[in-house]
PDB file of C-alpha atoms in Angstrom:
ATOM      1  CA  UNK A   1      65.054 -34.557  21.199  1.00 77.00           C
ATOM      2  CA  UNK A   2      67.030 -32.934  18.397  1.00 91.00           C
ATOM      3  CA  UNK A   3      70.705 -33.545  17.721  1.00 95.00           C
ATOM      4  CA  UNK A   4      73.373 -31.083  16.606  1.00 98.00           C
ATOM      5  CA  UNK A   5      73.587 -30.053  12.967  1.00 98.00           C
ATOM      6  CA  UNK A   6      75.993 -32.231  10.928  1.00 97.00           C
ATOM      7  CA  UNK A   7      79.736 -31.780  11.285  1.00 98.00           C
ATOM      8  CA  UNK A   8      81.230 -29.065   9.096  1.00 98.00           C
ATOM      9  CA  UNK A   9      84.694 -27.702   8.454  1.00 98.00           C
ATOM     10  CA  UNK A  10      85.700 -24.025   8.313  1.00 98.00           C
ATOM     11  CA  UNK A  11      85.996 -22.485   4.864  1.00 98.00           C
ATOM     12  CA  UNK A  12      88.311 -19.772   6.174  1.00 98.00           C
ATOM     13  CA  UNK A  13      90.758 -19.542   9.090  1.00 98.00           C
ATOM     14  CA  UNK A  14      93.502 -17.208  10.212  1.00 98.00           C
ATOM     15  CA  UNK A  15      95.509 -15.571  12.958  1.00 98.00           C
ATOM     16  CA  UNK A  16      94.715 -11.953  13.839  1.00 98.00           C
ATOM     17  CA  UNK A  17      97.293  -9.712  15.503  1.00 98.00           C
ATOM     18  CA  UNK A  18      95.347  -7.953  18.261  1.00 98.00           C
ATOM     19  CA  UNK A  19      98.299  -6.158  19.826  1.00 97.00           C
ATOM     20  CA  UNK A  20     100.281  -6.604  23.041  1.00 96.00           C
ATOM     21  CA  UNK A  21     102.168  -9.463  21.374  1.00 97.00           C
ATOM     22  CA  UNK A  22      98.970 -11.542  21.054  1.00 97.00           C
ATOM     23  CA  UNK A  23      97.546 -13.251  17.971  1.00 98.00           C
ATOM     24  CA  UNK A  24      94.137 -14.915  18.117  1.00 98.00           C
ATOM     25  CA  UNK A  25      93.006 -17.863  16.029  1.00 98.00           C
ATOM     26  CA  UNK A  26      89.699 -17.439  14.175  1.00 99.00           C
ATOM     27  CA  UNK A  27      87.606 -19.535  11.831  1.00 98.00           C
ATOM     28  CA  UNK A  28      84.464 -19.108   9.739  1.00 99.00           C
ATOM     29  CA  UNK A  29      82.127 -21.901   8.628  1.00 98.00           C
ATOM     30  CA  UNK A  30      78.630 -22.293   7.243  1.00 98.00           C
ATOM     31  CA  UNK A  31      77.198 -20.030   4.555  1.00 98.00           C
ATOM     32  CA  UNK A  32      79.491 -17.123   3.487  1.00 98.00           C
ATOM     33  CA  UNK A  33      76.338 -15.145   2.649  1.00 98.00           C
ATOM     34  CA  UNK A  34      74.489 -16.185   5.787  1.00 98.00           C
ATOM     35  CA  UNK A  35      73.613 -14.277   8.921  1.00 98.00           C
ATOM     36  CA  UNK A  36      76.785 -13.505  10.906  1.00 98.00           C
ATOM     37  CA  UNK A  37      77.003 -15.127  14.332  1.00 99.00           C
ATOM     38  CA  UNK A  38      79.888 -15.436  16.788  1.00 99.00           C
ATOM     39  CA  UNK A  39      80.089 -18.093  19.495  1.00 98.00           C
ATOM     40  CA  UNK A  40      82.158 -17.284  22.601  1.00 98.00           C
ATOM     41  CA  UNK A  41      83.788 -20.222  24.347  1.00 98.00           C
ATOM     42  CA  UNK A  42      83.915 -20.666  28.095  1.00 98.00           C
ATOM     43  CA  UNK A  43      86.600 -20.656  30.732  1.00 97.00           C
ATOM     44  CA  UNK A  44      88.053 -18.137  30.278  1.00 98.00           C
ATOM     45  CA  UNK A  45      90.726 -20.261  28.675  1.00 98.00           C
ATOM     46  CA  UNK A  46      88.567 -23.120  27.398  1.00 97.00           C
ATOM     47  CA  UNK A  47      89.164 -22.571  23.687  1.00 97.00           C
ATOM     48  CA  UNK A  48      86.701 -23.181  20.880  1.00 98.00           C
ATOM     49  CA  UNK A  49      85.637 -26.626  19.669  1.00 97.00           C
ATOM     50  CA  UNK A  50      84.178 -28.041  16.436  1.00 98.00           C
ATOM     51  CA  UNK A  51      80.940 -28.986  18.213  1.00 97.00           C
ATOM     52  CA  UNK A  52      80.167 -25.312  18.807  1.00 98.00           C
ATOM     53  CA  UNK A  53      79.744 -24.818  15.043  1.00 98.00           C
ATOM     54  CA  UNK A  54      76.972 -27.392  15.092  1.00 98.00           C
ATOM     55  CA  UNK A  55      74.562 -25.274  17.139  1.00 98.00           C
ATOM     56  CA  UNK A  56      73.900 -23.223  13.997  1.00 98.00           C
ATOM     57  CA  UNK A  57      72.106 -24.088  10.752  1.00 98.00           C
ATOM     58  CA  UNK A  58      75.061 -24.031   8.327  1.00 98.00           C
ATOM     59  CA  UNK A  59      72.811 -23.057   5.426  1.00 98.00           C
ATOM     60  CA  UNK A  60      71.585 -19.924   7.199  1.00 98.00           C
ATOM     61  CA  UNK A  61      74.512 -18.750   9.330  1.00 98.00           C
ATOM     62  CA  UNK A  62      78.018 -17.450   8.740  1.00 98.00           C
ATOM     63  CA  UNK A  63      79.506 -18.998  11.889  1.00 99.00           C
ATOM     64  CA  UNK A  64      82.492 -17.332  13.564  1.00 99.00           C
ATOM     65  CA  UNK A  65      84.526 -18.993  16.299  1.00 99.00           C
ATOM     66  CA  UNK A  66      87.762 -17.753  17.819  1.00 98.00           C
ATOM     67  CA  UNK A  67      90.170 -18.699  20.583  1.00 98.00           C
ATOM     68  CA  UNK A  68      90.494 -15.956  23.175  1.00 98.00           C
ATOM     69  CA  UNK A  69      93.919 -14.720  24.250  1.00 98.00           C
ATOM     70  CA  UNK A  70      96.282 -17.328  25.653  1.00 98.00           C
ATOM     71  CA  UNK A  71      94.326 -20.486  24.803  1.00 98.00           C
ATOM     72  CA  UNK A  72      93.420 -22.866  22.013  1.00 97.00           C
ATOM     73  CA  UNK A  73      95.467 -22.034  18.929  1.00 98.00           C
ATOM     74  CA  UNK A  74      96.022 -18.419  19.969  1.00 98.00           C
ATOM     75  CA  UNK A  75      99.526 -17.240  20.803  1.00 97.00           C
ATOM     76  CA  UNK A  76     101.354 -16.975  23.110  1.00 97.00           C
ATOM     77  CA  UNK A  77      99.808 -19.897  24.983  1.00 97.00           C
ATOM     78  CA  UNK A  78      99.234 -19.471  28.712  1.00 97.00           C
ATOM     79  CA  UNK A  79     100.775 -22.872  29.455  1.00 95.00           C
ATOM     80  CA  UNK A  80     104.194 -21.365  28.736  1.00 91.00           C
ATOM     81  CA  UNK A  81     106.056 -20.549  31.934  1.00 86.00           C
ATOM     82  CA  UNK A  82     106.834 -16.982  30.866  1.00 88.00           C
ATOM     83  CA  UNK A  83     103.395 -16.207  29.409  1.00 92.00           C
ATOM     84  CA  UNK A  84     102.394 -12.665  30.405  1.00 93.00           C
ATOM     85  CA  UNK A  85      98.710 -12.396  31.335  1.00 97.00           C
ATOM     86  CA  UNK A  86      98.787  -8.697  32.207  1.00 97.00           C
ATOM     87  CA  UNK A  87      97.142  -7.793  28.883  1.00 98.00           C
ATOM     88  CA  UNK A  88      94.624 -10.627  29.068  1.00 98.00           C
ATOM     89  CA  UNK A  89      91.515  -9.016  30.585  1.00 98.00           C
ATOM     90  CA  UNK A  90      87.816  -8.862  29.834  1.00 98.00           C
ATOM     91  CA  UNK A  91      88.193  -5.493  28.175  1.00 98.00           C
ATOM     92  CA  UNK A  92      91.074  -6.652  26.000  1.00 98.00           C
ATOM     93  CA  UNK A  93      88.812  -9.484  24.814  1.00 98.00           C
ATOM     94  CA  UNK A  94      85.952  -7.075  24.099  1.00 98.00           C
ATOM     95  CA  UNK A  95      88.353  -5.018  21.974  1.00 98.00           C
ATOM     96  CA  UNK A  96      89.591  -8.199  20.270  1.00 98.00           C
ATOM     97  CA  UNK A  97      86.017  -8.999  19.249  1.00 99.00           C
ATOM     98  CA  UNK A  98      85.672  -5.596  17.635  1.00 98.00           C
ATOM     99  CA  UNK A  99      88.961  -6.051  15.776  1.00 98.00           C
ATOM    100  CA  UNK A 100      87.802  -9.453  14.545  1.00 99.00           C
ATOM    101  CA  UNK A 101      84.363  -8.163  13.504  1.00 98.00           C
ATOM    102  CA  UNK A 102      85.983  -5.397  11.472  1.00 98.00           C
ATOM    103  CA  UNK A 103      88.605  -7.772  10.034  1.00 98.00           C
ATOM    104  CA  UNK A 104      85.838 -10.065   8.753  1.00 98.00           C
ATOM    105  CA  UNK A 105      83.821  -7.171   7.335  1.00 98.00           C
ATOM    106  CA  UNK A 106      80.820  -7.811   9.571  1.00 98.00           C
ATOM    107  CA  UNK A 107      78.567  -4.884  10.482  1.00 98.00           C
ATOM    108  CA  UNK A 108      76.426  -6.609  13.137  1.00 98.00           C
ATOM    109  CA  UNK A 109      76.281 -10.170  14.430  1.00 99.00           C
ATOM    110  CA  UNK A 110      74.357 -12.505  16.689  1.00 99.00           C
ATOM    111  CA  UNK A 111      76.426 -13.086  19.830  1.00 99.00           C
ATOM    112  CA  UNK A 112      76.167 -16.334  21.757  1.00 98.00           C
ATOM    113  CA  UNK A 113      78.097 -17.920  24.594  1.00 98.00           C
ATOM    114  CA  UNK A 114      77.810 -19.989  27.727  1.00 98.00           C
ATOM    115  CA  UNK A 115      79.398 -19.850  31.175  1.00 98.00           C
ATOM    116  CA  UNK A 116      82.336 -17.423  30.820  1.00 98.00           C
ATOM    117  CA  UNK A 117      81.132 -17.008  27.233  1.00 98.00           C
ATOM    118  CA  UNK A 118      77.935 -15.486  28.623  1.00 98.00           C
ATOM    119  CA  UNK A 119      80.051 -13.095  30.713  1.00 98.00           C
ATOM    120  CA  UNK A 120      81.997 -11.918  27.690  1.00 98.00           C
ATOM    121  CA  UNK A 121      78.835 -11.714  25.585  1.00 99.00           C
ATOM    122  CA  UNK A 122      77.167  -9.481  28.176  1.00 99.00           C
ATOM    123  CA  UNK A 123      80.272  -7.297  28.524  1.00 98.00           C
ATOM    124  CA  UNK A 124      80.546  -6.943  24.755  1.00 99.00           C
ATOM    125  CA  UNK A 125      76.842  -6.257  24.201  1.00 98.00           C
ATOM    126  CA  UNK A 126      76.648  -3.678  26.985  1.00 98.00           C
ATOM    127  CA  UNK A 127      79.685  -1.932  25.464  1.00 98.00           C
ATOM    128  CA  UNK A 128      78.659  -2.241  21.796  1.00 98.00           C
ATOM    129  CA  UNK A 129      74.868  -2.767  21.714  1.00 98.00           C
ATOM    130  CA  UNK A 130      74.680  -1.325  18.205  1.00 98.00           C
ATOM    131  CA  UNK A 131      76.807  -4.228  16.914  1.00 98.00           C
ATOM    132  CA  UNK A 132      74.594  -7.020  18.309  1.00 98.00           C
ATOM    133  CA  UNK A 133      71.532  -8.305  16.460  1.00 98.00           C
ATOM    134  CA  UNK A 134      70.545 -10.904  19.100  1.00 98.00           C
ATOM    135  CA  UNK A 135      71.958 -12.628  22.177  1.00 99.00           C
ATOM    136  CA  UNK A 136      71.701 -16.330  23.025  1.00 99.00           C
ATOM    137  CA  UNK A 137      73.199 -17.040  26.456  1.00 98.00           C
ATOM    138  CA  UNK A 138      73.609 -20.182  28.546  1.00 98.00           C
ATOM    139  CA  UNK A 139      74.790 -20.920  32.097  1.00 98.00           C
ATOM    140  CA  UNK A 140      74.970 -17.304  33.234  1.00 98.00           C
ATOM    141  CA  UNK A 141      78.133 -16.231  35.030  1.00 98.00           C
ATOM    142  CA  UNK A 142      79.052 -12.656  35.997  1.00 98.00           C
ATOM    143  CA  UNK A 143      82.056 -13.122  38.351  1.00 98.00           C
ATOM    144  CA  UNK A 144      80.340 -11.636  41.401  1.00 98.00           C
ATOM    145  CA  UNK A 145      82.055 -12.686  44.650  1.00 98.00           C
ATOM    146  CA  UNK A 146      79.058 -14.816  45.656  1.00 98.00           C
ATOM    147  CA  UNK A 147      79.393 -16.802  42.424  1.00 98.00           C
ATOM    148  CA  UNK A 148      83.137 -17.343  42.815  1.00 98.00           C
ATOM    149  CA  UNK A 149      82.768 -18.241  46.483  1.00 98.00           C
ATOM    150  CA  UNK A 150      80.150 -20.880  45.685  1.00 98.00           C
ATOM    151  CA  UNK A 151      82.277 -22.840  43.245  1.00 98.00           C
ATOM    152  CA  UNK A 152      85.869 -22.123  44.243  1.00 98.00           C
ATOM    153  CA  UNK A 153      85.768 -21.360  47.961  1.00 98.00           C
ATOM    154  CA  UNK A 154      83.752 -24.273  49.287  1.00 97.00           C
ATOM    155  CA  UNK A 155      80.035 -23.838  48.628  1.00 97.00           C
ATOM    156  CA  UNK A 156      79.826 -26.578  46.010  1.00 97.00           C
ATOM    157  CA  UNK A 157      81.728 -28.908  48.358  1.00 97.00           C
ATOM    158  CA  UNK A 158      78.350 -29.565  49.981  1.00 97.00           C
ATOM    159  CA  UNK A 159      77.351 -31.391  46.783  1.00 96.00           C
ATOM    160  CA  UNK A 160      80.753 -32.787  45.773  1.00 97.00           C
ATOM    161  CA  UNK A 161      82.704 -33.500  49.006  1.00 98.00           C
ATOM    162  CA  UNK A 162      84.785 -36.228  47.369  1.00 97.00           C
ATOM    163  CA  UNK A 163      85.816 -34.053  44.419  1.00 97.00           C
ATOM    164  CA  UNK A 164      86.422 -31.076  46.688  1.00 98.00           C
ATOM    165  CA  UNK A 165      88.886 -33.100  48.724  1.00 98.00           C
ATOM    166  CA  UNK A 166      90.909 -33.671  45.553  1.00 97.00           C
ATOM    167  CA  UNK A 167      90.666 -29.973  44.641  1.00 98.00           C
ATOM    168  CA  UNK A 168      92.095 -28.757  47.949  1.00 98.00           C
ATOM    169  CA  UNK A 169      94.831 -31.412  48.073  1.00 98.00           C
ATOM    170  CA  UNK A 170      97.601 -29.330  46.404  1.00 97.00           C
ATOM    171  CA  UNK A 171      96.972 -26.372  48.758  1.00 98.00           C
ATOM    172  CA  UNK A 172      98.636 -26.211  52.209  1.00 96.00           C
ATOM    173  CA  UNK A 173      96.028 -26.602  54.947  1.00 96.00           C
ATOM    174  CA  UNK A 174      96.606 -23.144  56.400  1.00 97.00           C
ATOM    175  CA  UNK A 175      95.871 -21.552  52.976  1.00 97.00           C
ATOM    176  CA  UNK A 176      92.596 -23.326  52.212  1.00 97.00           C
ATOM    177  CA  UNK A 177      90.487 -20.437  53.480  1.00 97.00           C
ATOM    178  CA  UNK A 178      91.267 -18.535  50.257  1.00 98.00           C
ATOM    179  CA  UNK A 179      91.498 -21.102  47.501  1.00 98.00           C
ATOM    180  CA  UNK A 180      91.582 -18.760  44.515  1.00 98.00           C
ATOM    181  CA  UNK A 181      94.478 -16.818  46.021  1.00 98.00           C
ATOM    182  CA  UNK A 182      96.334 -20.001  46.994  1.00 98.00           C
ATOM    183  CA  UNK A 183      95.947 -21.472  43.542  1.00 98.00           C
ATOM    184  CA  UNK A 184      97.210 -18.206  42.059  1.00 98.00           C
ATOM    185  CA  UNK A 185     100.558 -18.834  43.732  1.00 97.00           C
ATOM    186  CA  UNK A 186     100.696 -22.494  42.692  1.00 98.00           C
ATOM    187  CA  UNK A 187      99.782 -21.829  39.067  1.00 97.00           C
ATOM    188  CA  UNK A 188     102.537 -19.237  38.777  1.00 95.00           C
ATOM    189  CA  UNK A 189     105.175 -21.226  40.643  1.00 95.00           C
ATOM    190  CA  UNK A 190     108.533 -21.392  38.781  1.00 93.00           C
ATOM    191  CA  UNK A 191     108.521 -25.178  39.171  1.00 95.00           C
ATOM    192  CA  UNK A 192     106.743 -26.805  36.216  1.00 94.00           C
ATOM    193  CA  UNK A 193     105.685 -29.831  38.260  1.00 96.00           C
ATOM    194  CA  UNK A 194     103.967 -27.572  40.799  1.00 97.00           C
ATOM    195  CA  UNK A 195     102.162 -25.686  38.021  1.00 96.00           C
ATOM    196  CA  UNK A 196     101.038 -28.872  36.309  1.00 97.00           C
ATOM    197  CA  UNK A 197      99.793 -30.520  39.508  1.00 98.00           C
ATOM    198  CA  UNK A 198      97.796 -27.414  40.375  1.00 98.00           C
ATOM    199  CA  UNK A 199      96.486 -27.004  36.825  1.00 98.00           C
ATOM    200  CA  UNK A 200      95.328 -30.603  36.628  1.00 98.00           C
ATOM    201  CA  UNK A 201      93.647 -30.445  40.057  1.00 98.00           C
ATOM    202  CA  UNK A 202      91.857 -27.189  39.154  1.00 98.00           C
ATOM    203  CA  UNK A 203      90.733 -28.541  35.776  1.00 98.00           C
ATOM    204  CA  UNK A 204      89.670 -31.901  37.243  1.00 98.00           C
ATOM    205  CA  UNK A 205      87.400 -30.128  39.729  1.00 98.00           C
ATOM    206  CA  UNK A 206      85.753 -28.071  37.020  1.00 97.00           C
ATOM    207  CA  UNK A 207      85.423 -30.763  34.353  1.00 96.00           C
ATOM    208  CA  UNK A 208      84.000 -33.252  36.876  1.00 96.00           C
ATOM    209  CA  UNK A 209      81.200 -30.923  37.925  1.00 95.00           C
ATOM    210  CA  UNK A 210      80.065 -29.164  34.721  1.00 91.00           C
ATOM    211  CA  UNK A 211      77.822 -32.001  33.543  1.00 86.00           C
ATOM    212  CA  UNK A 212      74.747 -33.408  35.229  1.00 84.00           C
ATOM    213  CA  UNK A 213      76.295 -36.894  35.058  1.00 84.00           C
ATOM    214  CA  UNK A 214      80.053 -37.638  34.908  1.00 82.00           C
ATOM    215  CA  UNK A 215      81.675 -37.608  31.459  1.00 89.00           C
ATOM    216  CA  UNK A 216      85.133 -39.238  31.594  1.00 93.00           C
ATOM    217  CA  UNK A 217      86.015 -37.988  28.112  1.00 93.00           C
ATOM    218  CA  UNK A 218      85.428 -34.389  29.228  1.00 93.00           C
ATOM    219  CA  UNK A 219      87.672 -34.853  32.261  1.00 95.00           C
ATOM    220  CA  UNK A 220      90.377 -36.427  30.083  1.00 96.00           C
ATOM    221  CA  UNK A 221      90.328 -33.480  27.678  1.00 95.00           C
ATOM    222  CA  UNK A 222      90.474 -30.901  30.480  1.00 96.00           C
ATOM    223  CA  UNK A 223      93.321 -32.606  32.298  1.00 96.00           C
ATOM    224  CA  UNK A 224      95.786 -32.863  29.402  1.00 96.00           C
ATOM    225  CA  UNK A 225      98.687 -30.957  31.038  1.00 96.00           C
ATOM    226  CA  UNK A 226      99.139 -28.154  28.479  1.00 95.00           C
ATOM    227  CA  UNK A 227      95.387 -27.471  28.316  1.00 97.00           C
ATOM    228  CA  UNK A 228      94.972 -27.780  32.088  1.00 97.00           C
ATOM    229  CA  UNK A 229      97.729 -25.301  32.971  1.00 97.00           C
ATOM    230  CA  UNK A 230      96.582 -22.675  30.452  1.00 97.00           C
ATOM    231  CA  UNK A 231      92.923 -23.095  31.406  1.00 98.00           C
ATOM    232  CA  UNK A 232      93.579 -22.891  35.134  1.00 98.00           C
ATOM    233  CA  UNK A 233      96.048 -19.987  34.887  1.00 98.00           C
ATOM    234  CA  UNK A 234      93.708 -17.860  32.767  1.00 98.00           C
ATOM    235  CA  UNK A 235      90.631 -18.619  34.878  1.00 98.00           C
ATOM    236  CA  UNK A 236      92.461 -17.954  38.123  1.00 98.00           C
ATOM    237  CA  UNK A 237      93.907 -14.713  36.726  1.00 98.00           C
ATOM    238  CA  UNK A 238      90.424 -13.462  35.847  1.00 98.00           C
ATOM    239  CA  UNK A 239      88.889 -14.584  39.120  1.00 98.00           C
ATOM    240  CA  UNK A 240      91.584 -12.972  41.276  1.00 98.00           C
ATOM    241  CA  UNK A 241      90.771  -9.688  39.528  1.00 98.00           C
ATOM    242  CA  UNK A 242      86.991 -10.082  39.584  1.00 98.00           C
ATOM    243  CA  UNK A 243      86.906  -9.888  35.797  1.00 98.00           C
ATOM    244  CA  UNK A 244      87.881  -6.188  36.066  1.00 98.00           C
ATOM    245  CA  UNK A 245      84.213  -5.410  36.653  1.00 98.00           C
ATOM    246  CA  UNK A 246      82.642  -2.932  39.017  1.00 98.00           C
ATOM    247  CA  UNK A 247      80.480  -4.658  41.666  1.00 96.00           C
ATOM    248  CA  UNK A 248      77.484  -6.282  39.978  1.00 98.00           C
ATOM    249  CA  UNK A 249      78.234  -4.411  36.764  1.00 98.00           C
ATOM    250  CA  UNK A 250      76.840  -6.818  34.186  1.00 98.00           C
ATOM    251  CA  UNK A 251      73.471  -7.264  35.885  1.00 98.00           C
ATOM    252  CA  UNK A 252      73.352  -3.577  36.872  1.00 98.00           C
ATOM    253  CA  UNK A 253      73.750  -2.545  33.243  1.00 98.00           C
ATOM    254  CA  UNK A 254      71.445  -5.184  31.729  1.00 98.00           C
ATOM    255  CA  UNK A 255      68.925  -2.427  30.981  1.00 96.00           C
ATOM    256  CA  UNK A 256      71.254  -1.418  28.131  1.00 96.00           C
ATOM    257  CA  UNK A 257      70.186  -4.643  26.393  1.00 98.00           C
ATOM    258  CA  UNK A 258      66.414  -4.257  26.509  1.00 97.00           C
ATOM    259  CA  UNK A 259      66.142  -3.552  22.773  1.00 98.00           C
ATOM    260  CA  UNK A 260      68.202  -6.606  21.770  1.00 98.00           C
ATOM    261  CA  UNK A 261      66.165  -9.803  21.221  1.00 98.00           C
ATOM    262  CA  UNK A 262      67.579 -12.458  23.518  1.00 98.00           C
ATOM    263  CA  UNK A 263      67.172 -15.941  24.966  1.00 98.00           C
ATOM    264  CA  UNK A 264      68.672 -17.029  28.317  1.00 98.00           C
ATOM    265  CA  UNK A 265      69.030 -20.804  28.830  1.00 98.00           C
ATOM    266  CA  UNK A 266      69.878 -22.152  32.276  1.00 98.00           C
ATOM    267  CA  UNK A 267      70.122 -25.681  33.684  1.00 97.00           C
ATOM    268  CA  UNK A 268      68.250 -26.146  36.944  1.00 97.00           C
ATOM    269  CA  UNK A 269      71.036 -28.357  38.341  1.00 96.00           C
ATOM    270  CA  UNK A 270      73.981 -26.300  37.098  1.00 97.00           C
ATOM    271  CA  UNK A 271      76.551 -26.622  39.894  1.00 96.00           C
ATOM    272  CA  UNK A 272      79.225 -24.494  38.206  1.00 97.00           C
ATOM    273  CA  UNK A 273      77.100 -21.420  37.535  1.00 98.00           C
ATOM    274  CA  UNK A 274      74.014 -21.901  39.736  1.00 97.00           C
ATOM    275  CA  UNK A 275      70.628 -20.665  38.601  1.00 98.00           C
ATOM    276  CA  UNK A 276      70.493 -17.724  41.015  1.00 98.00           C
ATOM    277  CA  UNK A 277      72.685 -15.624  38.701  1.00 98.00           C
ATOM    278  CA  UNK A 278      70.543 -16.363  35.642  1.00 98.00           C
ATOM    279  CA  UNK A 279      67.487 -15.516  37.748  1.00 98.00           C
ATOM    280  CA  UNK A 280      69.018 -12.202  38.854  1.00 98.00           C
ATOM    281  CA  UNK A 281      69.740 -11.372  35.214  1.00 98.00           C
ATOM    282  CA  UNK A 282      66.204 -12.371  34.243  1.00 98.00           C
ATOM    283  CA  UNK A 283      64.763 -10.039  36.884  1.00 98.00           C
ATOM    284  CA  UNK A 284      66.957  -7.171  35.690  1.00 98.00           C
ATOM    285  CA  UNK A 285      66.234  -7.888  32.015  1.00 98.00           C
ATOM    286  CA  UNK A 286      62.659  -9.210  31.754  1.00 98.00           C
ATOM    287  CA  UNK A 287      62.518  -8.502  28.019  1.00 98.00           C
ATOM    288  CA  UNK A 288      64.789 -11.516  27.362  1.00 98.00           C
ATOM    289  CA  UNK A 289      63.153 -14.940  27.038  1.00 98.00           C
ATOM    290  CA  UNK A 290      64.168 -17.018  30.080  1.00 98.00           C
ATOM    291  CA  UNK A 291      64.242 -20.824  29.932  1.00 98.00           C
ATOM    292  CA  UNK A 292      65.070 -22.888  33.018  1.00 98.00           C
ATOM    293  CA  UNK A 293      65.765 -26.451  31.870  1.00 97.00           C
ATOM    294  CA  UNK A 294      64.515 -28.830  34.603  1.00 97.00           C
ATOM    295  CA  UNK A 295      66.798 -31.816  33.958  1.00 94.00           C
ATOM    296  CA  UNK A 296      70.136 -30.269  32.998  1.00 95.00           C
ATOM    297  CA  UNK A 297      73.419 -29.142  34.486  1.00 95.00           C
ATOM    298  CA  UNK A 298      75.951 -26.744  33.011  1.00 96.00           C
ATOM    299  CA  UNK A 299      77.206 -28.141  29.689  1.00 94.00           C
ATOM    300  CA  UNK A 300      75.830 -26.894  26.376  1.00 94.00           C
ATOM    301  CA  UNK A 301      75.679 -30.405  24.897  1.00 94.00           C
ATOM    302  CA  UNK A 302      73.232 -31.742  27.502  1.00 94.00           C
ATOM    303  CA  UNK A 303      70.033 -32.609  25.623  1.00 94.00           C
ATOM    304  CA  UNK A 304      67.611 -30.040  27.051  1.00 96.00           C
ATOM    305  CA  UNK A 305      70.109 -27.199  26.854  1.00 97.00           C
ATOM    306  CA  UNK A 306      71.239 -28.165  23.356  1.00 97.00           C
ATOM    307  CA  UNK A 307      67.659 -28.189  22.113  1.00 98.00           C
ATOM    308  CA  UNK A 308      66.835 -24.818  23.670  1.00 98.00           C
ATOM    309  CA  UNK A 309      69.958 -23.199  22.212  1.00 98.00           C
ATOM    310  CA  UNK A 310      69.353 -24.613  18.728  1.00 98.00           C
ATOM    311  CA  UNK A 311      65.695 -23.556  18.809  1.00 98.00           C
ATOM    312  CA  UNK A 312      66.837 -20.020  19.668  1.00 98.00           C
ATOM    313  CA  UNK A 313      69.383 -19.994  16.835  1.00 98.00           C
ATOM    314  CA  UNK A 314      66.693 -21.230  14.416  1.00 98.00           C
ATOM    315  CA  UNK A 315      64.304 -18.545  15.634  1.00 98.00           C
ATOM    316  CA  UNK A 316      66.815 -15.794  14.978  1.00 98.00           C
ATOM    317  CA  UNK A 317      68.051 -17.183  11.649  1.00 97.00           C
ATOM    318  CA  UNK A 318      65.237 -15.322   9.891  1.00 83.00           C
TER     319      UNK A 318
END
């Protein structure tokens, strides 16, 4: 079972003004003359991490990471009480990617992402297919109501009843029939303690269920108050608006991608983004290579998923 490529540091970083009062953090590592590739972090609101660089052969790739609006090192940060999320939408992020591509002087790039990163990758590629050389996607998520209902409205409670009980605890009993809506009110409450309690509960639920086996260090990182509030606020904002997609839009329009070489990697036991969405995408887009990993959950660093992603990156490195 292969491990990640060795740790590397960026050779270039910066902040890009993308408008609406937002600046996004970006970094580039690897080979300045290598094949351009951008990795899209999850959430939305999860921020990029150094480990994401290590999916790519640093001798062959020019590796671009960036923090999407409101999270990571990007400004303003969504943990701030007065942070305005009205200009933080899927389509703003798609435009931000184009601004970043042009800023870095890249004509076309490989686009990769997992979970929400797969959502944004699909939205970007279906909007700008001429700018995408290949797609490598993991843990497919398209924000359809059935997907949101499974994880945030009680479906996954059948597997995690103990964790679900903690998730619903901040919500008044008479509001638990619509958890996403109820959390929207809590995460935007003027009282900081209310926001933090809700943010930590939301982030605990997600970080406790994204790996096949519990990872205490992942939960600890997700539940740091500033991270937790920003992460939960941004996710909830997107989910309450259905990602600003038309019904089933990303899978409906997957035919736009048929000429783009692609690999879809999905964990069989992914509880956060269950395999039925990846399967629906596979059926709509049979040209893409589909890999269902039999002993994996959601996280990209689980051994089978990591190996499949790295093999795909090596394949497309040329």
